[in-house]
Coordinates of C-alpha atoms in Angstrom, one line a residue:
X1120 CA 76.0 164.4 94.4
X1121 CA 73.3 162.1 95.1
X1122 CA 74.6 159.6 92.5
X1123 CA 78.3 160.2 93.9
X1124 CA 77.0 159.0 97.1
X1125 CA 75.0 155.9 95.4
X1126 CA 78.5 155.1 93.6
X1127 CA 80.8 155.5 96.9
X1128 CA 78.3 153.3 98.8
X1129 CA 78.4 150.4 96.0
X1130 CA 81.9 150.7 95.4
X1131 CA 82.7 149.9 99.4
X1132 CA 80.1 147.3 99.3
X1133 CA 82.7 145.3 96.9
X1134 CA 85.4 145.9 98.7
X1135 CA 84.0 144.3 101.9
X1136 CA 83.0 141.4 99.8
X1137 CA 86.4 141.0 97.9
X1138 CA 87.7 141.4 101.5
X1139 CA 85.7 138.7 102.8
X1140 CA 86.4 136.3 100.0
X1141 CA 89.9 137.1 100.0
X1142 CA 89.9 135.9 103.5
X1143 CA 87.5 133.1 102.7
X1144 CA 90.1 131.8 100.4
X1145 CA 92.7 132.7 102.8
X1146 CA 91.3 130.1 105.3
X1147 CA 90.2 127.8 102.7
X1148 CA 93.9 127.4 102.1
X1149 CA 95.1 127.1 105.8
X1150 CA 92.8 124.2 105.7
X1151 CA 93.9 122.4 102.5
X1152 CA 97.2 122.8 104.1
X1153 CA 96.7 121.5 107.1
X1154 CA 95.0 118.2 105.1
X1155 CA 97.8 118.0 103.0
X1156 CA 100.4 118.2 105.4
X1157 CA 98.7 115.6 107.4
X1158 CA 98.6 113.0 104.5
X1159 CA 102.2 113.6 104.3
X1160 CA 103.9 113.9 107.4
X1161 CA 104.6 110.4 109.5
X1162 CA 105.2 107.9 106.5
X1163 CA 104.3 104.6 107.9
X1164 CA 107.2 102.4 107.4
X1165 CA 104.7 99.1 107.2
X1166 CA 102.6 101.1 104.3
X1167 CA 105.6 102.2 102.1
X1168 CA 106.9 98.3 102.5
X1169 CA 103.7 96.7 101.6
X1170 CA 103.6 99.5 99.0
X1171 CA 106.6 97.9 97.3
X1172 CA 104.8 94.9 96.7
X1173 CA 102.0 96.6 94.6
X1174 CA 103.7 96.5 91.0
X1175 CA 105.4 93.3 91.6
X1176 CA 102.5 91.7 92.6
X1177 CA 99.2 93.7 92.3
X1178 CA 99.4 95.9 88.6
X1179 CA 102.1 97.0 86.5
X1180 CA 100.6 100.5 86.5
X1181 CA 97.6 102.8 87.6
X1182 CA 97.0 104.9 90.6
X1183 CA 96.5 102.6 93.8
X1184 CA 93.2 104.6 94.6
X1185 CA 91.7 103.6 91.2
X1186 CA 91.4 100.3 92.2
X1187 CA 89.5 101.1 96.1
X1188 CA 87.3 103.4 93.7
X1189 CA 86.2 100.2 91.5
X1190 CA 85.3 98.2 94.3
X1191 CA 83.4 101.3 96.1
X1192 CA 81.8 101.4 92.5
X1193 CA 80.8 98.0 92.6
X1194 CA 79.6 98.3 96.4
X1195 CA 76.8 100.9 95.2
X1196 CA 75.7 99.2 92.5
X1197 CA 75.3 96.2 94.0
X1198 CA 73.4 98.0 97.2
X1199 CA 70.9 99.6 94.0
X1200 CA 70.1 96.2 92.7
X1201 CA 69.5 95.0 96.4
X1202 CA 67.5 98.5 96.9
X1203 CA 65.3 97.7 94.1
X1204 CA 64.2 94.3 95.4
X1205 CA 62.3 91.9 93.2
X1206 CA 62.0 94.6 90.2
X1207 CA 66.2 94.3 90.0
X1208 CA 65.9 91.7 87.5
X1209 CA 64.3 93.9 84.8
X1210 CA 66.9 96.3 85.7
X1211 CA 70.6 94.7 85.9
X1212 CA 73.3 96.7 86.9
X1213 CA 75.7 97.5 83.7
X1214 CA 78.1 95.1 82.3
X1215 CA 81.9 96.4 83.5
X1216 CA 84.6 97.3 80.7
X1217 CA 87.6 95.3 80.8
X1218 CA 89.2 98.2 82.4
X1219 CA 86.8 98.2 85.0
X1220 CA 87.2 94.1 85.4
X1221 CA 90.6 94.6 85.5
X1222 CA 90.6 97.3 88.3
X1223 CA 88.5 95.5 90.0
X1224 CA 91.2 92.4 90.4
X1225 CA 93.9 94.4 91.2
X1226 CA 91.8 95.5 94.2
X1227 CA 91.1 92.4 95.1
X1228 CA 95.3 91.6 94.4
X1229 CA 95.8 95.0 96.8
X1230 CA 94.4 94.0 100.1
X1231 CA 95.9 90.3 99.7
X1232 CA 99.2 92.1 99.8
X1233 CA 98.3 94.7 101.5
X1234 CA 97.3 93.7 104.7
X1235 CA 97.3 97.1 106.3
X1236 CA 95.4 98.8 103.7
X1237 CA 92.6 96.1 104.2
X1238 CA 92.6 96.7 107.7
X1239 CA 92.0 100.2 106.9
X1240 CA 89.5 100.1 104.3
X1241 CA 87.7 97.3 106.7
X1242 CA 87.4 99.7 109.5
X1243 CA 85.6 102.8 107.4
X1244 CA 88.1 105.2 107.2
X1245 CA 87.9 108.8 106.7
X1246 CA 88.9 110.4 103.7
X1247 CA 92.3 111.8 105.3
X1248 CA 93.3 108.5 106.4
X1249 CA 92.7 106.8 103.0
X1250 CA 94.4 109.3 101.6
X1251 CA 97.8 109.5 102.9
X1252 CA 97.7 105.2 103.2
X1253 CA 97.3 105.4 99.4
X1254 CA 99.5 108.0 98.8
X1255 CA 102.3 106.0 100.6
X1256 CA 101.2 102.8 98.7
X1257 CA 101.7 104.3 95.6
X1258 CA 105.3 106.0 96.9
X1259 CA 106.5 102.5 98.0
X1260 CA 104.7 101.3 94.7
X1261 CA 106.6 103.4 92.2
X1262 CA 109.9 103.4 94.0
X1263 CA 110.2 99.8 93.9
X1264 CA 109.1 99.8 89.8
X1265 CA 112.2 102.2 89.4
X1266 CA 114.2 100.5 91.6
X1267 CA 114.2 97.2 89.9
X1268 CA 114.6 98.7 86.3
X1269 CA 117.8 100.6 87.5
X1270 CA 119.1 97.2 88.7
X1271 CA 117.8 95.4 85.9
X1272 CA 119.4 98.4 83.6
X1273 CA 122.6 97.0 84.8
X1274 CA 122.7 93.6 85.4
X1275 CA 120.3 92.1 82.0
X1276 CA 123.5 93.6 80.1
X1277 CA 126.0 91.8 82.3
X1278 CA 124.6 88.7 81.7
X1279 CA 124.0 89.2 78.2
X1280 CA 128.2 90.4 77.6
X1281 CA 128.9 87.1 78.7
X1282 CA 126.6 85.1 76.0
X1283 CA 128.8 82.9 73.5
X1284 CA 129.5 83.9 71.1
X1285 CA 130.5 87.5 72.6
X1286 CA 127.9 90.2 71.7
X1287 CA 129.1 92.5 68.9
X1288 CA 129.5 95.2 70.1
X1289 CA 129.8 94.8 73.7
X1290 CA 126.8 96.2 75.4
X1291 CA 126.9 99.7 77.6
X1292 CA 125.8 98.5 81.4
X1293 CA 124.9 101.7 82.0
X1294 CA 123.7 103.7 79.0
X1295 CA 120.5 102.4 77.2
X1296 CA 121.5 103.6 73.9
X1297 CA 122.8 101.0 71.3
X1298 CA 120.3 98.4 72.8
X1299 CA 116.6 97.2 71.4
X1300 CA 116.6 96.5 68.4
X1301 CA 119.3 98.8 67.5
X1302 CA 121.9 96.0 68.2
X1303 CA 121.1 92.0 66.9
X1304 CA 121.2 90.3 70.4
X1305 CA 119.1 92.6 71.9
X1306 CA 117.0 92.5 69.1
X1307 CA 116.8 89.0 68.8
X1308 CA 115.3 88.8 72.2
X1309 CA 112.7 91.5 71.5
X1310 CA 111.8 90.4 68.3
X1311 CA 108.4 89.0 68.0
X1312 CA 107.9 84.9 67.5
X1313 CA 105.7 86.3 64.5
X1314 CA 109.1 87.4 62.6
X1315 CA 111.7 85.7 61.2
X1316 CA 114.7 87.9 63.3
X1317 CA 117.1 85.2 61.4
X1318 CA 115.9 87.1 57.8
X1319 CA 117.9 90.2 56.8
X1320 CA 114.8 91.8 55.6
X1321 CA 112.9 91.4 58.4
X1322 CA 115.5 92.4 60.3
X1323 CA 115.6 95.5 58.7
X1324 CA 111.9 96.0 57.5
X1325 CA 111.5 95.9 61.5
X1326 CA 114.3 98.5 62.6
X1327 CA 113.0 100.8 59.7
X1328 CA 109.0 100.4 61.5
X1329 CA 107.4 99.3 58.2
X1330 CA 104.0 99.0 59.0
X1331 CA 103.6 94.8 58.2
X1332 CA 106.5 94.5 60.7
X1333 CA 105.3 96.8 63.6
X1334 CA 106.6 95.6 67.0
X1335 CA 103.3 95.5 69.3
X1336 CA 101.7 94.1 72.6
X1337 CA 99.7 91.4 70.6
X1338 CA 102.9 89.5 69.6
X1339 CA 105.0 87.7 72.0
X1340 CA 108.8 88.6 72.6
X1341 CA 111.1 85.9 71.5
X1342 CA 112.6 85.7 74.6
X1343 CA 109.4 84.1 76.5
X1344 CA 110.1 81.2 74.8
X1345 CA 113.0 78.4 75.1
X1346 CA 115.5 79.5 72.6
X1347 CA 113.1 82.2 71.1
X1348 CA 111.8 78.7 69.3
X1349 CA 108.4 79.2 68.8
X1350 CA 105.7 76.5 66.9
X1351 CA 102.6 78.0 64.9
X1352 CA 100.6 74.8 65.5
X1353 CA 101.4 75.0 69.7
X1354 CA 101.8 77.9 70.3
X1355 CA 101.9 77.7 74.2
X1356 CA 104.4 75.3 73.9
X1357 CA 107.2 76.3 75.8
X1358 CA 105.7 80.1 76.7
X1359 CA 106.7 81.6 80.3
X1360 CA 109.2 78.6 80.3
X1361 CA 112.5 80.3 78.7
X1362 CA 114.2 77.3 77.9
X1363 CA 117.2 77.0 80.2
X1364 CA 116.7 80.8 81.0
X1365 CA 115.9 80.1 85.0
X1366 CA 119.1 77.5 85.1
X1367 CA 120.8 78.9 88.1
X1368 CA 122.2 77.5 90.8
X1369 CA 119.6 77.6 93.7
X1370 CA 121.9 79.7 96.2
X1371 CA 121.5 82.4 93.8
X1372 CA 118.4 83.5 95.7
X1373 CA 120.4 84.1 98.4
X1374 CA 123.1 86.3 97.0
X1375 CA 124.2 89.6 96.5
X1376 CA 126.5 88.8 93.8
X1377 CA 126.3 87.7 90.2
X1378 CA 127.3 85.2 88.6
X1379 CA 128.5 85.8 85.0
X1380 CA 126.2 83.3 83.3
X1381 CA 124.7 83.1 79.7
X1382 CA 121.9 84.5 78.2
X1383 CA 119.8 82.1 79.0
X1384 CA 119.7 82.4 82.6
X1385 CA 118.2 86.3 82.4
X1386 CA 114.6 85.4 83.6
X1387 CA 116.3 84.4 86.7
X1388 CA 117.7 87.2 87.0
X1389 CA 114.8 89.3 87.2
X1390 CA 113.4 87.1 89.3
X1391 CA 115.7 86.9 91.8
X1392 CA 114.5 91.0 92.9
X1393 CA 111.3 89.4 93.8
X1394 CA 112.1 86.7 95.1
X1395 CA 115.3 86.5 96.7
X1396 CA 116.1 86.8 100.4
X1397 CA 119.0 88.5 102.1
X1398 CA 121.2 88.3 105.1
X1399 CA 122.8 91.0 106.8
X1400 CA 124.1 90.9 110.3
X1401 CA 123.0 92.7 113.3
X1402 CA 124.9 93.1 116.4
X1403 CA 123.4 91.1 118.7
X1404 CA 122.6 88.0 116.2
X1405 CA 122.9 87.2 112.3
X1406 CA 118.7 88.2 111.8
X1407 CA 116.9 87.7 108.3
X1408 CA 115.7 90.5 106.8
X1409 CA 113.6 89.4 104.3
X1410 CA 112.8 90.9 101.3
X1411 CA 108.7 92.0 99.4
X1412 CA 108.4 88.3 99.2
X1413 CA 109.5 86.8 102.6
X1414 CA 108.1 90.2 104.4
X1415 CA 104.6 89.2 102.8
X1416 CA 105.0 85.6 103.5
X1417 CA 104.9 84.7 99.7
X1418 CA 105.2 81.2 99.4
X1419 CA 104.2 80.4 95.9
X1420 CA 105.2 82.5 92.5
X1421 CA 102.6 84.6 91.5
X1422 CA 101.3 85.0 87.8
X1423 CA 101.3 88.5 88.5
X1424 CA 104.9 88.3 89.1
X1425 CA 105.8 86.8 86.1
X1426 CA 104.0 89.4 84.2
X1427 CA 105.9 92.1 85.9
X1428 CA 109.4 90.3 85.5
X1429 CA 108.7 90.0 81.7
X1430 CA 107.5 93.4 81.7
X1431 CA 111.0 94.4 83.5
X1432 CA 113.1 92.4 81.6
X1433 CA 111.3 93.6 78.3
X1434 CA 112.5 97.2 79.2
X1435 CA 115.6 96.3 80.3
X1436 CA 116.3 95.2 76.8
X1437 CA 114.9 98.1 74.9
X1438 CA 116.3 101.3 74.2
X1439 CA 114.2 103.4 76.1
X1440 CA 115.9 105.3 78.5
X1441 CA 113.3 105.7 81.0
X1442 CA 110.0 103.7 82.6
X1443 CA 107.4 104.4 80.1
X1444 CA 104.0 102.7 79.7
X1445 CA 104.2 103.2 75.8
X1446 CA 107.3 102.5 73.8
X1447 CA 106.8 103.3 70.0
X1448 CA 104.0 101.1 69.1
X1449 CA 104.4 98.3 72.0
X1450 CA 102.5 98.7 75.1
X1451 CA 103.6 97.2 78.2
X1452 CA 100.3 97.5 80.5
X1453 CA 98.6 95.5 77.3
X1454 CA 101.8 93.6 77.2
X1455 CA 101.4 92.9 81.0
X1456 CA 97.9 91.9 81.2
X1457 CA 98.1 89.8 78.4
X1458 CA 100.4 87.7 80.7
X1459 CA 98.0 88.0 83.6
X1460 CA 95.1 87.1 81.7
X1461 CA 96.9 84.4 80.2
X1462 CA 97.3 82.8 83.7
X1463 CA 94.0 84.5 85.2
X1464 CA 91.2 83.8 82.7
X1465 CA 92.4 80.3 81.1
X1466 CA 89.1 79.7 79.6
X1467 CA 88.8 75.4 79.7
X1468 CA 89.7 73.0 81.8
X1469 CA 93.0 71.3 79.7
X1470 CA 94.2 75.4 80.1
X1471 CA 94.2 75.4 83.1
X1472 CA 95.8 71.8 83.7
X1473 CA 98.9 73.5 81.7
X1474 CA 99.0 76.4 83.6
X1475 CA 98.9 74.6 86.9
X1476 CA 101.5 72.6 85.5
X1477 CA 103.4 76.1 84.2
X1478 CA 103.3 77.5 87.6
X1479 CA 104.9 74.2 89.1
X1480 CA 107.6 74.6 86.7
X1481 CA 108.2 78.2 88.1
X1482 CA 108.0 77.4 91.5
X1483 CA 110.6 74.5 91.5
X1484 CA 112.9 76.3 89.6
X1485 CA 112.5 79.3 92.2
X1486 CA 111.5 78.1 95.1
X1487 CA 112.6 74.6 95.1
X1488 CA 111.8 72.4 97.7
X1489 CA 111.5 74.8 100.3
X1490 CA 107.6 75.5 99.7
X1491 CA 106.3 72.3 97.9
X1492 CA 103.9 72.1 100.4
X1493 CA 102.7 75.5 99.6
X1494 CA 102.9 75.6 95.7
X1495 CA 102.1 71.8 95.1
X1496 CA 99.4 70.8 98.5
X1497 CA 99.6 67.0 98.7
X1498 CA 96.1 65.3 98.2
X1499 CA 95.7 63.1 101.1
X1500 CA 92.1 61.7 100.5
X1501 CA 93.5 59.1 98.5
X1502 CA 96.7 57.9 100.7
X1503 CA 96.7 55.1 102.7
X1504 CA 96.2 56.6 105.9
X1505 CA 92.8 58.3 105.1
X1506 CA 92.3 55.0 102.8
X1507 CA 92.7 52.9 105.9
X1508 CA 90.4 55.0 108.3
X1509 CA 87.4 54.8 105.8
X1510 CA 87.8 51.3 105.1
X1511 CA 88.8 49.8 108.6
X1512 CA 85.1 50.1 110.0
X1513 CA 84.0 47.8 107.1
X1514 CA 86.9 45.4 107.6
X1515 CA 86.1 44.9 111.5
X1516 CA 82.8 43.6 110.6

């Protein structure tokens, strides 16, 4: 009896504490509700636009809070080191990975072109707060990523149907398969400048993925280059430039429309989603209603921009049905920050004179005139009004 009673009192000792973490857990999830429906509830318009901008301009990939979480990261350490006053030199703060390096610049891209995210993140949000803006970032972020590869799905084929001589087959604008380098145009553009795309064999040695002919991130695509002509002894000769690949007419920018040009013009094409600007009437007044780049007040091309537009245009010509980081062996994020540390990290002085004069070649073919002031700054100091304030003084005595 007595042990009856022992067992009766235990056993109803459980159940009040199952009860009471059943409704533990029962409140725990009204909570976690209420969180989550406040990070998604009231999309701010401003956020989901800026958001828009982030793979164009910021990173290809990678979650938009990965990047806040380097630079939070590099805040501690730094406040260790500072903690640890004159002792911090026998005790430097670790070396970053290249992933971490690179996180860390996208941050620093992020709250250049995101100006309400670095109002945010300057006024010590709460966790809530941070959490919906970068959930919205990365909505915007992701949208406009797909966005541009359906257009680009499209319209890189239109383009290329019109290339002389005709493309044999002619190429499905809307269904991916028959394209990389499952048909020779497409796969002439995609082939690496390492392979001879001209030679049968390679030709096939490449379709069949022999290993000595693997299609990767450490080659470039022939279509970077003018022609796909690429020299072994220069290689940067002529990389990023495309030959006559950005010779459109200027209004093109401006249009809704395309223009059935060659093959050669499909960098431009590309780049016209970033870049272009378009008019649509209101019904009070014709208004402006710019698009990433205007919105942002983007006055100069980006290298960041380039990488995505290769990136797009690279995908646009492959198989691959949908956005995917990896494609067989070739991967675009390693594909992409090739480009950006191509233009980010030039490593001498005569580098960086070509890239400077690499990015002026981009800018006048897509900006034109209309920024000069912005992409190329005039250097006064030596003109003959700054030469004649300087020297008058001596001349008067």
């Amino acid at each position: 009896m007595a042990s009856h009673i022992i067992s009766s009192s235990t056993s109803s000792s459980d159940l009040l504490t199952v009860s009471a973490l059943k409704r533990r857990i029962d409140a725990l999830e009204e909570e976690n509700g209420q969180l989550l429906n406040k990070i998604i509830k009231k999309p701010t318009p401003t956020l989901l636009r800026e958001g828009r901008a982030v793979r164009r301009l910021v990173c290809l990939a990678g979650p938009v809070v990965d990047f806040i979480s380097e630079h939070d990261r590099r805040q501690i350490l730094t406040a260790q080191v500072n903690d640890m006053g004159t002792g911090a030199s026998a005790n430097p703060p670790p070396s970053s990975s290249i992933e971490q390096e690179r996180a860390y610049r996208s941050y620093e891209k992020l709250v250049l072109w995101c100006p309400t995210l670095a109002r945010l993140l300057s006024a010590t949000p709460d966790t809530v707060d941070l959490a919906a803006a970068c959930q919205q970032l990365q909505e915007g972020a992701d949208g406009a990523r797909g966005d541009d590869a359906a257009t680009l799905k499209v319209s890189a084929m239109q383009w290329l149907n019109e290339h002389q001589p005709v493309p044999n087959p002619p190429l499905n604008i809307r269904q991916k398969e028959g394209r990389g380098f499952y048909h020779d145009l497409t796969g002439q553009l995609l082939c690496p400048v390492d392979y001879d795309w001209a030679d049968l064999r390679v030709r096939a040695a490449v379709r069949a993925f022999e290993p000595d002919f693997r299609v990767t991130a450490h080659s470039w695509p022939s279509f970077l280059y003018p022609e796909g002509k690429y020299d072994k002894n220069h290689p940067a000769k002529g990389l990023f430039r495309g030959g006559h690949l950005l010779q459109i007419p200027s209004n093109i920018r401006h249009s809704d429309a395309y223009s059935p040009l060659q093959v050669r013009q499909l960098l431009k094409t590309i780049a016209r989603i970033s870049f272009k600007v378009r008019r649509r009437p209101t019904k009070l007044l014709n208004r402006t209603r710019g698009n990433v780049a205007s919105l942002l007040k983007m006055k100069t091309v980006q290298p960041r921009a380039i990488a995505y537009i290769a990136a797009q245009l690279r995908h646009a010509l492959s198989s691959t049905s949908s956005w995917c980081l990896i494609d067989e062996d070739f991967d675009y994020e390693a594909f992409y920050f090739n480009i950006v540390d191509y233009f980010e990290n030039p490593g001498s002085t005569q580098k960086t004179a070509e890239i400077n004069d690499l990015l002026l070649w981009w800018n006048r073919k897509i900006f034109g005139r209309e920024n000069v002031a912005h992409y190329r700054p005039q250097q006064v100091e030596g003109l003959s009004v700054a030469r004649s304030k300087m020297l008058a003084p001596i001349l008067s005595t």
